[in-house]
Short mmCIF file of C-alpha atoms and ligand atoms in Angstrom, two decimals:
data_model
loop_
_atom_site.label_atom_id
_atom_site.label_comp_id
_atom_site.label_asym_id
_atom_site.label_seq_id
_atom_site.Cartn_x
_atom_site.Cartn_y
_atom_site.Cartn_z
CA ALA A 1456 -21.88 -17.77 -11.16
CA ILE A 1457 -19.43 -16.43 -12.80
CA ALA A 1458 -18.19 -17.33 -16.12
CA THR A 1459 -14.59 -17.92 -18.19
CA GLU A 1460 -13.93 -18.43 -21.78
CA GLN A 1461 -11.16 -20.62 -20.89
CA PRO A 1462 -12.05 -24.49 -20.90
CA ILE A 1463 -9.34 -25.58 -18.39
CA ALA A 1464 -9.71 -22.45 -15.72
CA VAL A 1465 -13.93 -23.31 -15.77
CA GLN A 1466 -12.69 -26.30 -13.79
CA MET A 1467 -10.25 -24.73 -11.77
CA LEU A 1468 -13.05 -22.13 -10.91
CA GLN A 1469 -15.04 -25.41 -9.90
CA ASN A 1470 -12.60 -26.82 -8.28
CA ARG A 1471 -11.86 -23.26 -6.47
CA HIS A 1472 -15.64 -23.06 -5.53
CA ALA A 1473 -15.79 -26.71 -4.17
CA CYS A 1474 -13.06 -26.36 -1.52
CA ILE A 1475 -12.22 -21.90 -1.06
CA GLY A 1476 -13.69 -20.38 1.17
CA ALA A 1477 -16.36 -18.19 -1.02
CA ASN A 1478 -15.66 -14.71 0.50
CA LEU A 1479 -12.38 -15.13 -1.38
CA SER A 1480 -13.53 -13.20 -4.91
CA VAL A 1481 -11.78 -14.12 -8.07
CA SER A 1482 -10.35 -10.72 -10.00
CA TYR A 1483 -12.55 -9.68 -13.26
CA GLN A 1484 -16.22 -11.05 -14.57
CA THR A 1485 -14.39 -13.19 -17.02
CA PRO A 1486 -10.86 -14.45 -14.49
CA ILE A 1487 -7.94 -15.10 -16.18
CA ALA A 1488 -5.97 -18.52 -15.16
CA MET A 1489 -2.65 -17.37 -15.82
CA LEU A 1490 0.44 -19.94 -16.28
CA THR A 1491 3.68 -17.43 -16.03
CA ALA A 1492 5.37 -13.65 -15.90
CA TYR A 1493 8.15 -11.95 -15.90
CA GLU A 1494 9.31 -8.39 -15.90
CA THR A 1495 5.55 -6.31 -16.10
CA TYR A 1496 3.77 -9.13 -17.80
CA MET A 1497 1.67 -12.06 -16.69
CA VAL A 1498 0.69 -14.81 -19.50
CA ASP A 1499 -2.42 -16.51 -19.33
CA ILE A 1500 -2.48 -20.50 -20.35
CA ASP A 1501 -3.10 -19.59 -24.21
CA GLY A 1502 0.11 -17.89 -24.10
CA ARG A 1503 -1.88 -14.42 -23.78
CA HIS A 1504 0.34 -11.56 -22.57
CA PHE A 1505 -1.44 -9.08 -20.33
CA LEU A 1506 0.36 -5.31 -19.31
CA ASP A 1507 0.63 -5.69 -15.60
CA MET A 1508 -0.67 -2.20 -14.02
CA VAL A 1509 -1.66 -3.30 -10.90
CA ASN A 1510 0.58 -6.17 -8.94
CA ASN A 1511 2.68 -4.19 -6.42
CA PRO A 1512 3.99 -6.37 -4.67
CA MET A 1513 6.32 -7.93 -8.11
CA HIS A 1514 8.15 -4.80 -7.21
CA VAL A 1515 11.20 -5.16 -8.85
CA GLY A 1516 9.39 -7.36 -11.92
CA HIS A 1517 7.83 -10.89 -11.80
CA ASN A 1518 10.62 -13.36 -12.19
CA ASN A 1519 12.96 -11.25 -11.27
CA GLU A 1520 16.59 -13.05 -12.13
CA ARG A 1521 18.72 -11.72 -9.38
CA VAL A 1522 15.62 -12.01 -6.30
CA ASN A 1523 15.53 -16.07 -7.85
CA ARG A 1524 18.40 -17.01 -7.93
CA ALA A 1525 18.88 -15.09 -3.98
CA ILE A 1526 16.14 -17.34 -3.49
CA PHE A 1527 16.83 -20.16 -4.84
CA SER A 1528 20.53 -20.61 -3.97
CA GLN A 1529 19.82 -19.85 0.04
CA PHE A 1530 17.65 -22.51 0.13
CA GLU A 1531 19.52 -24.84 -1.88
CA ARG A 1532 22.24 -23.96 0.80
CA LEU A 1533 19.91 -24.01 4.15
CA ASN A 1534 16.32 -22.74 5.21
CA THR A 1535 16.48 -22.49 9.04
CA ASN A 1536 14.12 -20.37 12.30
CA THR A 1537 15.84 -16.88 13.55
CA ARG A 1538 17.68 -19.20 16.48
CA TYR A 1539 20.72 -19.76 14.80
CA LEU A 1540 23.31 -17.45 13.64
CA TYR A 1541 23.36 -16.94 9.53
CA GLU A 1542 25.18 -13.88 8.25
CA ASN A 1543 22.30 -12.32 5.99
CA LEU A 1544 20.10 -11.78 8.69
CA GLY A 1545 22.49 -8.90 9.82
CA SER A 1546 23.59 -7.79 7.02
CA TYR A 1547 19.66 -7.55 5.84
CA ALA A 1548 18.80 -5.72 9.22
CA ASN A 1549 21.49 -2.80 8.66
CA ALA A 1550 21.10 -2.68 4.78
CA LEU A 1551 17.04 -2.37 5.63
CA LEU A 1552 17.45 0.59 8.13
CA ALA A 1553 20.24 2.74 5.96
CA CYS A 1554 17.22 3.37 3.54
CA LEU A 1555 15.47 4.46 6.30
CA PRO A 1556 15.20 8.16 7.08
CA SER A 1557 17.90 9.36 10.02
CA SER A 1558 16.99 12.26 13.14
CA ASP A 1559 19.31 14.26 11.40
CA CYS A 1560 16.72 15.57 8.93
CA VAL A 1561 14.01 15.36 12.08
CA THR A 1562 12.11 18.80 12.75
CA MET A 1563 11.24 18.74 16.07
CA SER A 1564 13.31 15.91 18.02
CA THR A 1565 16.46 16.17 19.83
CA ALA A 1566 19.25 15.83 18.03
CA SER A 1567 21.19 12.28 18.53
CA SER A 1568 24.23 10.49 17.41
CA ARG A 1569 21.70 6.91 16.81
CA PRO A 1570 19.75 7.08 13.65
CA HIS A 1571 15.97 7.05 14.55
CA PHE A 1572 15.25 3.72 12.97
CA ALA A 1573 17.55 1.57 14.61
CA VAL A 1574 15.33 -2.12 15.16
CA CYS A 1575 14.16 -4.61 12.99
CA TYR A 1576 11.85 -7.54 13.73
CA PHE A 1577 10.66 -9.99 10.73
CA VAL A 1578 7.66 -11.59 9.79
CA ASN A 1579 6.16 -13.25 7.08
CA SER A 1580 2.95 -10.56 5.88
CA GLY A 1581 1.70 -7.30 6.13
CA SER A 1582 -0.77 -8.26 8.70
CA GLU A 1583 1.98 -9.69 10.28
CA ALA A 1584 3.99 -6.71 10.78
CA ASN A 1585 0.82 -4.34 11.72
CA ASP A 1586 -0.41 -6.80 14.31
CA LEU A 1587 2.73 -6.92 15.86
CA ALA A 1588 3.42 -3.03 15.41
CA LEU A 1589 0.51 -2.44 17.15
CA ARG A 1590 1.61 -5.16 20.46
CA ILE A 1591 4.88 -2.90 20.28
CA ALA A 1592 3.08 0.34 20.79
CA ARG A 1593 0.11 -0.71 22.98
CA CYS A 1594 3.21 -2.51 25.62
CA GLU A 1595 4.56 0.83 25.82
CA ALA A 1596 1.01 2.81 25.53
CA ALA A 1597 -0.49 0.81 28.35
CA LYS A 1598 2.96 1.26 30.43
CA HIS A 1599 0.49 4.79 30.90
CA GLY A 1600 -2.49 3.57 30.54
CA ARG A 1601 -3.25 3.97 27.60
CA LYS A 1602 -5.44 1.86 25.59
CA GLY A 1603 -7.14 3.51 22.62
CA THR A 1604 -5.89 3.62 18.79
CA LEU A 1605 -7.16 6.05 16.19
CA VAL A 1606 -6.95 5.08 12.79
CA LEU A 1607 -8.18 6.95 9.39
CA SER A 1608 -11.61 6.13 7.94
CA GLY A 1609 -11.55 4.03 4.72
CA GLY A 1610 -7.97 2.08 6.25
CA TYR A 1611 -6.71 -1.39 6.18
CA HIS A 1612 -4.42 -2.44 7.68
CA GLY A 1613 -4.41 -6.72 7.69
CA HIS A 1614 -6.88 -9.49 8.13
CA THR A 1615 -6.02 -10.65 12.03
CA THR A 1616 -9.21 -10.45 14.25
CA ALA A 1617 -7.18 -7.60 16.08
CA LEU A 1618 -6.85 -5.64 12.80
CA ILE A 1619 -9.98 -5.86 11.81
CA ASP A 1620 -10.76 -4.08 14.65
CA VAL A 1621 -8.77 -0.61 13.44
CA SER A 1622 -9.04 -1.39 9.96
CA PRO A 1623 -12.40 0.60 9.06
CA TYR A 1624 -12.43 -0.69 5.30
CA LYS A 1625 -13.74 -3.81 7.32
CA PHE A 1626 -15.79 -3.17 10.79
CA ALA A 1627 -17.30 0.05 8.62
CA GLY A 1628 -18.13 -1.78 5.34
CA LYS A 1629 -20.38 -5.07 4.45
CA GLY A 1630 -20.15 -8.14 7.08
CA GLY A 1631 -18.42 -5.33 9.71
CA SER A 1632 -19.74 -5.51 13.14
CA GLY A 1633 -18.76 -1.61 13.28
CA CYS A 1634 -16.18 0.73 15.75
CA PRO A 1635 -14.80 -1.42 18.37
CA PRO A 1636 -14.48 0.13 21.97
CA ASN A 1637 -10.93 2.39 22.35
CA VAL A 1638 -10.55 2.94 18.48
CA ALA A 1639 -11.39 6.50 17.13
CA VAL A 1640 -12.12 7.09 13.48
CA ALA A 1641 -10.70 10.42 12.12
CA PRO A 1642 -12.09 11.08 8.14
CA VAL A 1643 -9.28 10.49 5.82
CA PRO A 1644 -8.26 14.15 4.53
CA ASP A 1645 -9.62 13.60 0.56
CA SER A 1646 -9.54 16.56 -0.69
CA TYR A 1647 -11.98 15.58 -3.75
CA ARG A 1648 -14.98 14.51 -2.05
CA GLY A 1649 -14.53 14.40 1.58
CA MET A 1650 -16.04 16.26 3.96
CA PHE A 1651 -13.34 19.51 3.08
CA ARG A 1652 -12.14 19.91 -0.24
CA GLY A 1653 -9.22 21.46 -2.06
CA PRO A 1654 -5.61 22.24 -1.51
CA HIS A 1655 -5.74 24.13 1.86
CA CYS A 1656 -7.56 21.74 3.48
CA ALA A 1657 -5.06 19.82 5.81
CA GLN A 1658 -5.89 22.07 8.95
CA ALA A 1659 -9.04 21.25 9.13
CA TYR A 1660 -8.61 17.67 8.27
CA VAL A 1661 -5.39 18.06 11.21
CA GLN A 1662 -8.30 19.27 13.72
CA GLU A 1663 -11.14 16.02 12.96
CA LEU A 1664 -7.83 14.04 14.08
CA GLU A 1665 -7.72 15.98 17.14
CA LYS A 1666 -11.31 16.29 17.73
CA ALA A 1667 -11.14 11.73 17.21
CA ALA A 1668 -8.10 11.90 19.76
CA ASP A 1669 -9.94 13.97 22.32
CA ARG A 1670 -12.62 11.74 22.29
CA LEU A 1671 -9.87 8.88 23.26
CA GLY A 1672 -9.12 11.49 26.03
CA SER A 1673 -6.21 9.78 27.92
CA GLN A 1674 -6.73 6.73 26.46
CA PHE A 1675 -5.38 7.66 23.38
CA GLY A 1676 -1.96 5.87 22.73
CA VAL A 1677 -1.26 4.84 19.19
CA PHE A 1678 -2.19 6.22 15.92
CA LEU A 1679 -1.65 3.91 13.24
CA PHE A 1680 -1.79 5.30 9.15
CA GLU A 1681 -1.24 4.78 5.90
CA ALA A 1682 0.53 8.29 4.29
CA ILE A 1683 -1.76 7.88 1.00
CA SER A 1684 -5.04 5.73 1.66
CA GLY A 1685 -4.62 2.84 -0.04
CA CYS A 1686 -7.61 0.26 0.09
CA GLY A 1687 -9.58 3.62 0.82
CA GLY A 1688 -9.09 4.51 -2.45
CA GLN A 1689 -5.13 6.16 -3.37
CA ILE A 1690 -5.87 9.05 -1.42
CA VAL A 1691 -3.49 11.62 -1.67
CA PRO A 1692 -3.50 13.91 1.43
CA PRO A 1693 -2.86 17.70 0.93
CA LYS A 1694 0.06 19.42 1.82
CA ASN A 1695 1.32 19.86 5.05
CA TYR A 1696 -1.61 17.06 6.74
CA VAL A 1697 1.03 13.95 7.71
CA ARG A 1698 3.27 16.36 9.33
CA ASN A 1699 0.74 17.68 11.30
CA ALA A 1700 -1.37 14.79 11.82
CA ILE A 1701 1.99 13.39 13.23
CA ARG A 1702 2.96 16.06 14.92
CA ALA A 1703 -0.79 16.02 16.91
CA ALA A 1704 -0.60 12.46 17.98
CA HIS A 1705 2.41 13.35 19.36
CA ALA A 1706 1.42 16.21 21.25
CA ARG A 1707 -0.74 14.11 23.23
CA GLY A 1708 1.31 11.74 24.25
CA ALA A 1709 0.96 8.97 21.48
CA ILE A 1710 2.71 6.63 19.19
CA CYS A 1711 2.58 6.44 15.66
CA ILE A 1712 2.47 3.64 13.39
CA ALA A 1713 2.93 4.18 9.58
CA ASP A 1714 1.73 1.54 7.73
CA GLU A 1715 4.16 1.24 4.44
CA VAL A 1716 2.79 -2.41 3.20
CA GLN A 1717 1.38 -1.01 0.28
CA HIS A 1718 3.34 2.17 -0.50
CA GLY A 1719 6.27 1.57 0.25
CA VAL A 1720 9.66 0.54 -0.55
CA GLY A 1721 10.42 3.14 -2.77
CA ARG A 1722 7.06 3.26 -4.94
CA THR A 1723 6.10 6.80 -4.31
CA GLY A 1724 10.27 7.31 -5.26
CA HIS A 1725 11.15 7.55 -1.89
CA PHE A 1726 11.68 4.76 0.26
CA CYS A 1727 8.34 5.65 2.45
CA ALA A 1728 5.74 7.44 1.57
CA PHE A 1729 5.41 9.27 4.76
CA GLU A 1730 8.88 11.27 2.94
CA SER A 1731 7.52 11.82 -0.46
CA VAL A 1732 4.24 13.48 0.93
CA GLN A 1733 5.83 15.69 3.38
CA LEU A 1734 8.57 16.45 0.48
CA GLU A 1735 6.27 18.91 -0.68
CA ASP A 1736 5.39 20.65 2.66
CA ASP A 1737 5.89 24.29 3.48
CA GLU A 1738 8.12 23.23 5.79
CA SER A 1739 11.19 22.05 4.18
CA ASP A 1740 13.82 21.76 6.82
CA GLY A 1741 13.13 17.96 7.13
CA ILE A 1742 10.31 15.88 8.30
CA GLU A 1743 8.44 14.56 11.27
CA LEU A 1744 8.98 10.73 11.46
CA PRO A 1745 6.20 7.65 13.04
CA ASP A 1746 8.15 5.70 15.49
CA ILE A 1747 7.16 2.27 13.71
CA VAL A 1748 7.39 1.79 9.84
CA THR A 1749 5.08 -1.13 8.43
CA PHE A 1750 6.16 -3.16 5.37
CA GLY A 1751 5.04 -6.23 3.31
CA LYS A 1752 4.24 -7.27 -0.20
CA PRO A 1753 6.63 -5.50 -2.06
CA ILE A 1754 9.86 -6.31 0.44
CA GLY A 1755 10.11 -9.59 -0.78
CA ASN A 1756 9.01 -9.30 -4.26
CA GLY A 1757 6.24 -12.12 -3.77
CA PHE A 1758 8.38 -13.99 -1.31
CA PRO A 1759 6.30 -14.17 2.21
CA LEU A 1760 7.98 -11.23 4.35
CA GLY A 1761 7.24 -8.17 6.46
CA VAL A 1762 9.16 -6.16 8.04
CA VAL A 1763 8.37 -3.28 11.61
CA VAL A 1764 11.47 -1.40 11.88
CA THR A 1765 11.20 0.96 15.15
CA THR A 1766 13.28 3.06 17.59
CA GLN A 1767 15.61 1.53 20.18
CA ALA A 1768 13.40 3.15 22.91
CA LEU A 1769 10.52 0.96 21.35
CA ALA A 1770 12.07 -2.00 21.22
CA ASP A 1771 13.77 -2.26 24.22
CA SER A 1772 10.41 -1.15 26.11
CA PHE A 1773 8.75 -4.46 24.52
CA ALA A 1774 11.47 -7.22 25.53
CA SER A 1775 11.37 -5.29 29.05
CA ASN A 1776 8.24 -7.56 30.19
CA GLY A 1777 10.99 -10.22 29.64
CA MET A 1778 8.25 -12.55 27.03
CA GLU A 1779 10.00 -13.53 24.10
CA PHE A 1780 9.29 -12.66 20.48
CA PHE A 1781 9.49 -15.41 18.35
CA ALA A 1782 8.37 -16.25 14.81
CA THR A 1783 9.27 -20.09 13.34
CA PHE A 1784 9.98 -18.33 9.18
CA GLY A 1785 10.10 -14.50 10.14
CA GLY A 1786 13.71 -13.44 8.83
CA ASN A 1787 14.92 -17.10 7.99
CA PRO A 1788 17.81 -16.66 5.53
CA VAL A 1789 15.76 -17.13 2.57
CA ALA A 1790 13.74 -14.16 3.30
CA CYS A 1791 16.80 -12.20 4.01
CA ALA A 1792 18.41 -13.16 0.70
CA ALA A 1793 14.70 -12.40 -1.33
CA GLY A 1794 15.58 -9.01 1.00
CA LEU A 1795 18.32 -8.08 0.00
CA ALA A 1796 17.79 -8.76 -3.70
CA VAL A 1797 15.04 -6.82 -4.10
CA LEU A 1798 16.98 -3.73 -2.00
CA GLY A 1799 19.70 -4.51 -4.67
CA GLU A 1800 17.54 -4.31 -7.68
CA LEU A 1801 16.11 -0.72 -6.05
CA LYS A 1802 19.41 0.49 -6.06
CA GLU A 1803 21.45 -0.83 -8.62
CA LYS A 1804 18.62 -0.17 -11.49
CA ASN A 1805 17.44 3.35 -9.62
CA LEU A 1806 14.30 2.41 -9.79
CA MET A 1807 13.15 4.91 -6.86
CA ALA A 1808 14.01 7.84 -9.34
CA HIS A 1809 12.15 5.52 -12.51
CA ALA A 1810 9.11 5.63 -10.14
CA SER A 1811 9.26 9.24 -9.66
CA GLN A 1812 9.86 9.97 -13.56
CA LEU A 1813 7.12 7.49 -14.69
CA GLY A 1814 4.79 8.71 -12.68
CA ALA A 1815 4.97 12.16 -12.92
CA TYR A 1816 4.30 11.12 -16.81
CA LEU A 1817 1.27 8.80 -16.00
CA LEU A 1818 -0.15 11.34 -14.32
CA SER A 1819 0.01 14.10 -16.60
CA GLY A 1820 -1.20 11.89 -19.13
CA LEU A 1821 -3.88 10.48 -17.36
CA GLU A 1822 -4.49 14.95 -16.61
CA ARG A 1823 -4.98 15.17 -20.26
CA LEU A 1824 -7.38 12.77 -20.75
CA GLN A 1825 -9.51 14.12 -17.81
CA ALA A 1826 -10.44 16.87 -20.07
CA ASN A 1827 -11.59 14.85 -22.72
CA HIS A 1828 -13.46 12.09 -20.34
CA ALA A 1829 -15.84 13.68 -17.41
CA CYS A 1830 -16.09 10.75 -15.80
CA LEU A 1831 -12.17 11.00 -14.78
CA GLY A 1832 -13.52 12.88 -11.34
CA ASN A 1833 -10.26 13.11 -10.19
CA VAL A 1834 -6.17 11.44 -10.68
CA ARG A 1835 -4.14 11.38 -8.05
CA GLY A 1836 -0.81 9.54 -7.27
CA LYS A 1837 2.67 9.79 -5.94
CA GLY A 1838 5.09 7.78 -8.09
CA LEU A 1839 4.21 4.94 -9.33
CA PHE A 1840 0.78 4.58 -6.64
CA LEU A 1841 -2.25 6.01 -8.70
CA GLY A 1842 -5.31 6.38 -8.78
CA VAL A 1843 -8.10 7.06 -10.85
CA GLU A 1844 -11.70 8.12 -9.41
CA ILE A 1845 -14.54 7.11 -11.85
CA VAL A 1846 -17.55 9.47 -11.24
CA HIS A 1847 -20.79 10.20 -13.02
CA ALA A 1848 -19.75 13.41 -14.48
CA VAL A 1849 -22.72 14.90 -14.25
CA ALA A 1850 -23.14 15.97 -10.92
CA GLU A 1851 -26.41 15.71 -8.87
CA PRO A 1852 -28.18 19.26 -8.95
CA GLU A 1853 -28.86 19.64 -5.42
CA SER A 1854 -25.23 18.80 -4.20
CA THR A 1855 -21.68 19.46 -5.63
CA THR A 1856 -20.13 16.15 -4.47
CA PRO A 1857 -19.29 14.08 -7.40
CA ARG A 1858 -21.16 11.30 -7.25
CA PRO A 1859 -18.80 7.55 -7.20
CA HIS A 1860 -19.60 5.20 -10.38
CA ARG A 1861 -18.27 1.83 -9.41
CA VAL A 1862 -20.68 0.19 -12.07
CA LEU A 1863 -18.54 2.39 -14.62
CA ALA A 1864 -15.30 1.80 -13.05
CA ARG A 1865 -15.91 -1.55 -12.63
CA TYR A 1866 -17.38 -1.53 -16.92
CA ILE A 1867 -13.08 0.16 -17.22
CA VAL A 1868 -11.36 -2.28 -15.71
CA ASN A 1869 -12.99 -4.87 -17.12
CA ARG A 1870 -12.87 -3.56 -20.84
CA MET A 1871 -8.94 -2.85 -20.31
CA LYS A 1872 -8.11 -6.12 -19.49
CA ASP A 1873 -10.71 -7.94 -22.00
CA GLN A 1874 -9.92 -5.64 -25.14
CA TYR A 1875 -6.53 -4.23 -24.71
CA SER A 1876 -4.65 -6.72 -22.18
CA VAL A 1877 -4.02 -4.04 -19.65
CA LEU A 1878 -4.51 -5.32 -15.42
CA LEU A 1879 -6.09 -2.89 -13.24
CA SER A 1880 -8.37 -2.78 -10.33
CA THR A 1881 -10.61 -1.10 -7.71
CA ASP A 1882 -10.55 0.30 -4.59
CA GLY A 1883 -11.61 2.69 -2.23
CA PRO A 1884 -14.94 2.09 -0.10
CA GLU A 1885 -17.49 3.31 -3.06
CA GLU A 1886 -15.16 0.95 -5.35
CA ASN A 1887 -15.10 3.50 -7.62
CA VAL A 1888 -11.40 4.40 -7.70
CA ILE A 1889 -9.15 2.78 -10.69
CA LYS A 1890 -6.02 1.94 -8.92
CA ILE A 1891 -2.15 2.18 -10.78
CA LYS A 1892 0.29 0.46 -9.18
CA PRO A 1893 2.30 -1.77 -11.35
CA PRO A 1894 5.94 -3.38 -11.29
CA MET A 1895 8.56 -0.63 -10.22
CA THR A 1896 9.94 -2.49 -14.28
CA VAL A 1897 7.22 -0.82 -15.80
CA SER A 1898 8.39 0.99 -19.30
CA MET A 1899 7.94 4.50 -20.75
CA ARG A 1900 6.32 2.17 -24.02
CA ASP A 1901 4.35 0.55 -20.95
CA ALA A 1902 2.84 3.99 -19.92
CA GLY A 1903 2.12 5.52 -23.41
CA TYR A 1904 0.40 1.69 -24.01
CA PHE A 1905 -1.52 1.98 -21.18
CA LEU A 1906 -2.71 5.49 -21.52
CA ALA A 1907 -3.68 4.88 -25.25
CA SER A 1908 -5.68 1.66 -24.08
CA LEU A 1909 -8.06 3.40 -21.80
CA ASP A 1910 -8.59 6.59 -23.77
CA ARG A 1911 -9.91 4.50 -26.30
CA VAL A 1912 -11.83 2.25 -23.75
CA LEU A 1913 -12.96 5.93 -22.12
CA GLY A 1914 -13.56 7.14 -25.97
CA GLU A 1915 -16.25 3.77 -26.76
CA GLY A 1916 -20.29 4.21 -26.01
CA PRO A 1917 -20.85 2.69 -23.10
CA VAL A 1918 -18.77 4.37 -21.70
CA ALA A 1919 -20.16 7.86 -23.04
CA LEU A 1920 -23.03 7.02 -22.18
CA ALA A 1921 -23.19 5.95 -18.76
CA GLY A 1922 -20.73 8.81 -17.96
N1 PMP B 1057 -1.57 -2.63 5.12
C1 PMP B 1057 -2.22 -2.13 4.36
C2 PMP B 1057 -1.73 -0.77 3.59
C3 PMP B 1057 -2.44 -3.43 2.84
O1 PMP B 1057 -2.69 -2.80 2.21
C4 PMP B 1057 -2.15 -4.62 3.19
C5 PMP B 1057 -2.60 -5.80 2.34
N2 PMP B 1057 -3.67 -5.01 1.17
C6 PMP B 1057 -1.64 -5.19 4.60
C7 PMP B 1057 -1.41 -4.10 5.64
C8 PMP B 1057 -2.15 -6.56 4.80
O2 PMP B 1057 -0.87 -7.03 4.36
P1 PMP B 1057 -0.87 -9.08 4.14
O3 PMP B 1057 -2.39 -9.39 3.17
O4 PMP B 1057 0.18 -9.29 3.23
O5 PMP B 1057 -0.98 -9.19 5.20
#
């Protein structure tokens, strides 16, 4: 049983338990009944304000005026499906495609005047986007007799039946039924606690990826990955990894899908995280592009919207068997209005640069805290997509592998909420990674308050003892 201090919340919890599936958990030991939200803050039914350091779908801020106005005014005029003509479907698709890297900056591809990413499909969630991306990729791969999909350990790509089968986070975890046939798993390149460590382990992880791909052999058709594993524990790959992983998959004839659902749309300082991570590689002349990119969560600022972006060649291949693609609500005028307003905010408020600057400030602040708090085993991230790995401070004598400390991570997250009104969450297969991915409206002052609060919580007796 979960306790809550708010009497109305007790009633809400009871109603929820009575009629909502029990496998949908609530956040926090003492759940919060929320009433409203603005910018980087949420307000509960008692009027208590919380600093939201984790709600990444509210990308350009809770209750963003521009996005709200765009949604409401479009809804008042017209909402319908994509079989009618309306102006903002094309204008949104074009605006979005313009945000993606083009083939001008690709190292390997042949020069072409047509942009690499040329076609959009609109759906209603990240899961729908990944499901459709798989369908597009598998449609082409099947033409070459390839039915196998390669994924990274700890990865989560969505809740549909097809996506559970390519999400080790689910199939290898509680209640999962193991790796399905035609799926291979390569180790996520975790340079802190993984099988290879340190800043120069990219090649070793790429070799593991090649081994996993070779287990699929001639069946290897699709490589689905996140540039920075989110549910896997905010794992930033070592430099050169993503570039060489895409190259290795392409060299074996596979189609690469970059799942940008959690960290895409500018959070890492560039529109896509696969760009951000490659900009630190040894090679500096452009980046290696995937064939399909998926977006969700932040792209509609809370309005249900998912997008698949791909090349003209894959879109043509997908259309070539004559089967229609249609999603009733996908790309409706209201969704396009929301999406356009998000891109407008991102650009006009210079939020990608802001994410880089504040992210660097947070990362260096966390590194400073590490010096005094040994349970902060590793701090990492890009832009406003950060993670803090909580570990037992003293490694087991027989092992140098830091031991994850799930109980302490959970304690810190609950304490930050109860004592300092800061919202965070934990993730990763061991649930010991504290996630930091606030709305991009987060200010320097908010970041300072967060760091000071974390310092105090970490200095408390129970944390010191547990460490
Ligand atoms: N991909 C990734 C990387 C995700 O983190 C998620 C959601 N956690 C999804 C896909 C699925 O998105 P949704 O829950 O909106 O369907």
